[in-house]
C-alpha positions as a printed Julia matrix, in Angstrom:
127×3 Matrix{Float64}:
  -8.4   -13.37    1.2
  -6.99  -11.64   -1.88
  -8.27   -8.22   -2.85
  -8.01   -6.39   -6.17
  -8.95   -2.72   -6.38
  -9.77   -0.96   -9.62
 -11.57    2.05  -11.04
  -9.23    4.89  -10.18
  -8.34    7.65  -12.59
  -8.08   11.35  -13.25
 -11.21   13.47  -12.82
 -12.0    17.15  -12.48
 -13.27   18.59   -9.23
 -16.99   17.98   -8.91
 -16.8    14.81  -10.95
 -17.45   11.2   -10.01
 -15.63    7.88   -9.97
 -16.65    4.38   -8.96
 -14.06    2.14   -7.37
 -14.45   -1.62   -7.24
 -12.84   -4.21   -4.97
 -12.92   -7.86   -5.98
 -12.38  -10.42   -3.24
 -11.21  -14.0    -3.78
 -10.0   -16.87   -1.65
 -11.46  -17.39    1.84
 -14.25  -14.88    1.31
 -16.63  -16.86    3.53
 -14.46  -15.78    6.5
 -14.95  -12.07    5.79
 -17.34  -10.01    7.84
 -16.73   -6.78    5.97
 -14.54   -4.66    3.73
 -13.39   -1.08    3.86
 -11.75    1.57    1.76
  -8.79    3.51    3.04
  -6.76    6.14    1.24
  -3.26    7.5     1.47
  -2.14   10.83    0.05
   1.56   11.61   -0.49
   3.27   12.36    2.8
   0.22   11.45    4.85
  -0.87    8.45    6.86
  -3.38    5.99    5.49
  -6.85    7.05    6.58
 -10.22    5.39    6.83
 -12.79    6.29    4.18
 -15.74    3.88    4.4
 -16.62    0.35    5.49
 -19.46   -2.1     5.0
 -20.36   -5.3     6.78
 -20.7    -8.29    4.48
 -21.91  -11.15    6.59
 -24.32  -13.33    4.64
 -26.08  -13.86    7.97
 -27.15  -10.23    7.93
 -28.92   -9.16    4.73
 -28.92   -5.55    5.88
 -25.45   -4.13    5.53
 -24.08   -1.73    8.13
 -21.94    1.11    6.83
 -19.43    3.54    8.3
 -18.04    6.72    6.73
 -15.34    9.22    7.52
 -16.79   12.66    8.2
 -14.86   14.06    5.25
 -16.76   11.91    2.74
 -20.24   11.66    4.27
 -22.9    12.69    1.8
 -20.49   12.39   -1.15
 -19.3     8.76   -1.09
 -21.41    5.63   -0.95
 -20.11    2.14   -0.19
 -22.07   -0.87   -1.37
 -21.61   -4.6    -1.75
 -22.59   -7.52   -3.95
 -22.07  -10.64   -1.84
 -22.92  -12.97   -4.72
 -20.03  -11.54   -6.73
 -17.71  -10.91   -3.76
 -17.49   -7.27   -4.78
 -17.51   -4.0    -2.83
 -17.89   -0.64   -4.53
 -17.18    2.95   -3.59
 -19.2     5.51   -5.5
 -17.47    8.87   -5.17
 -19.39   11.99   -6.15
 -18.61   15.7    -5.85
 -14.92   14.89   -5.78
 -12.5    17.46   -4.4
  -8.76   17.9    -4.96
  -8.22   16.8    -1.35
  -9.68   13.41   -2.26
  -6.56   12.76   -4.34
  -4.86    9.64   -2.96
  -4.18    5.99   -3.54
  -7.29    4.11   -2.47
  -6.97    0.67   -0.89
  -9.55   -1.93    0.0
  -9.0    -4.17    3.01
 -10.73   -7.05    4.75
 -12.03   -6.44    8.26
 -10.78   -8.53   11.18
 -13.69   -9.8    13.23
 -13.91   -8.19   16.65
 -11.84   -5.15   15.73
 -12.9    -1.55   15.25
 -14.33   -0.79   11.82
 -12.73    2.62   11.38
  -9.05    2.14   12.22
  -6.12    0.75   10.25
  -5.41   -1.96   12.83
  -8.86   -3.43   12.26
  -7.95   -4.69    8.81
  -5.69   -7.08    6.99
  -5.44   -8.57    3.48
  -4.89   -5.21    1.79
  -5.35   -4.82   -1.95
  -2.74   -3.16   -4.16
  -4.39    0.27   -4.34
  -5.78    2.36   -7.17
  -4.8     5.98   -7.82
  -7.48    8.67   -7.72
  -6.44   12.15   -8.87
  -8.83   15.08   -8.7
  -7.78   18.2   -10.56
  -8.96   21.65   -9.56
């Protein structure tokens, strides 16, 4: 699976951005996608995940506590796209955001549960 993230940019605190992740290749093997982020000098951390199995019309979602109520992950299986709507952005949300494909059978909220990482898109929130 190949992943391409887009939608990052510079926004003021309190503003919004919508990230998009386009999947191509063996997408029929995917059971979900997630967003992670990495700030300078910090480890890559989980942000949100969504199941994408076509066998389950109702998606299951997971969120990091730090973004609950502000970020929303969604999917469009027909287009092989996953989105991250980010509202009420804070300076601490500044990071490079990556999308990644979930490995079946692994935890949904840890780095080791994912492979096929996209190239990342920079999000900068000014105060």
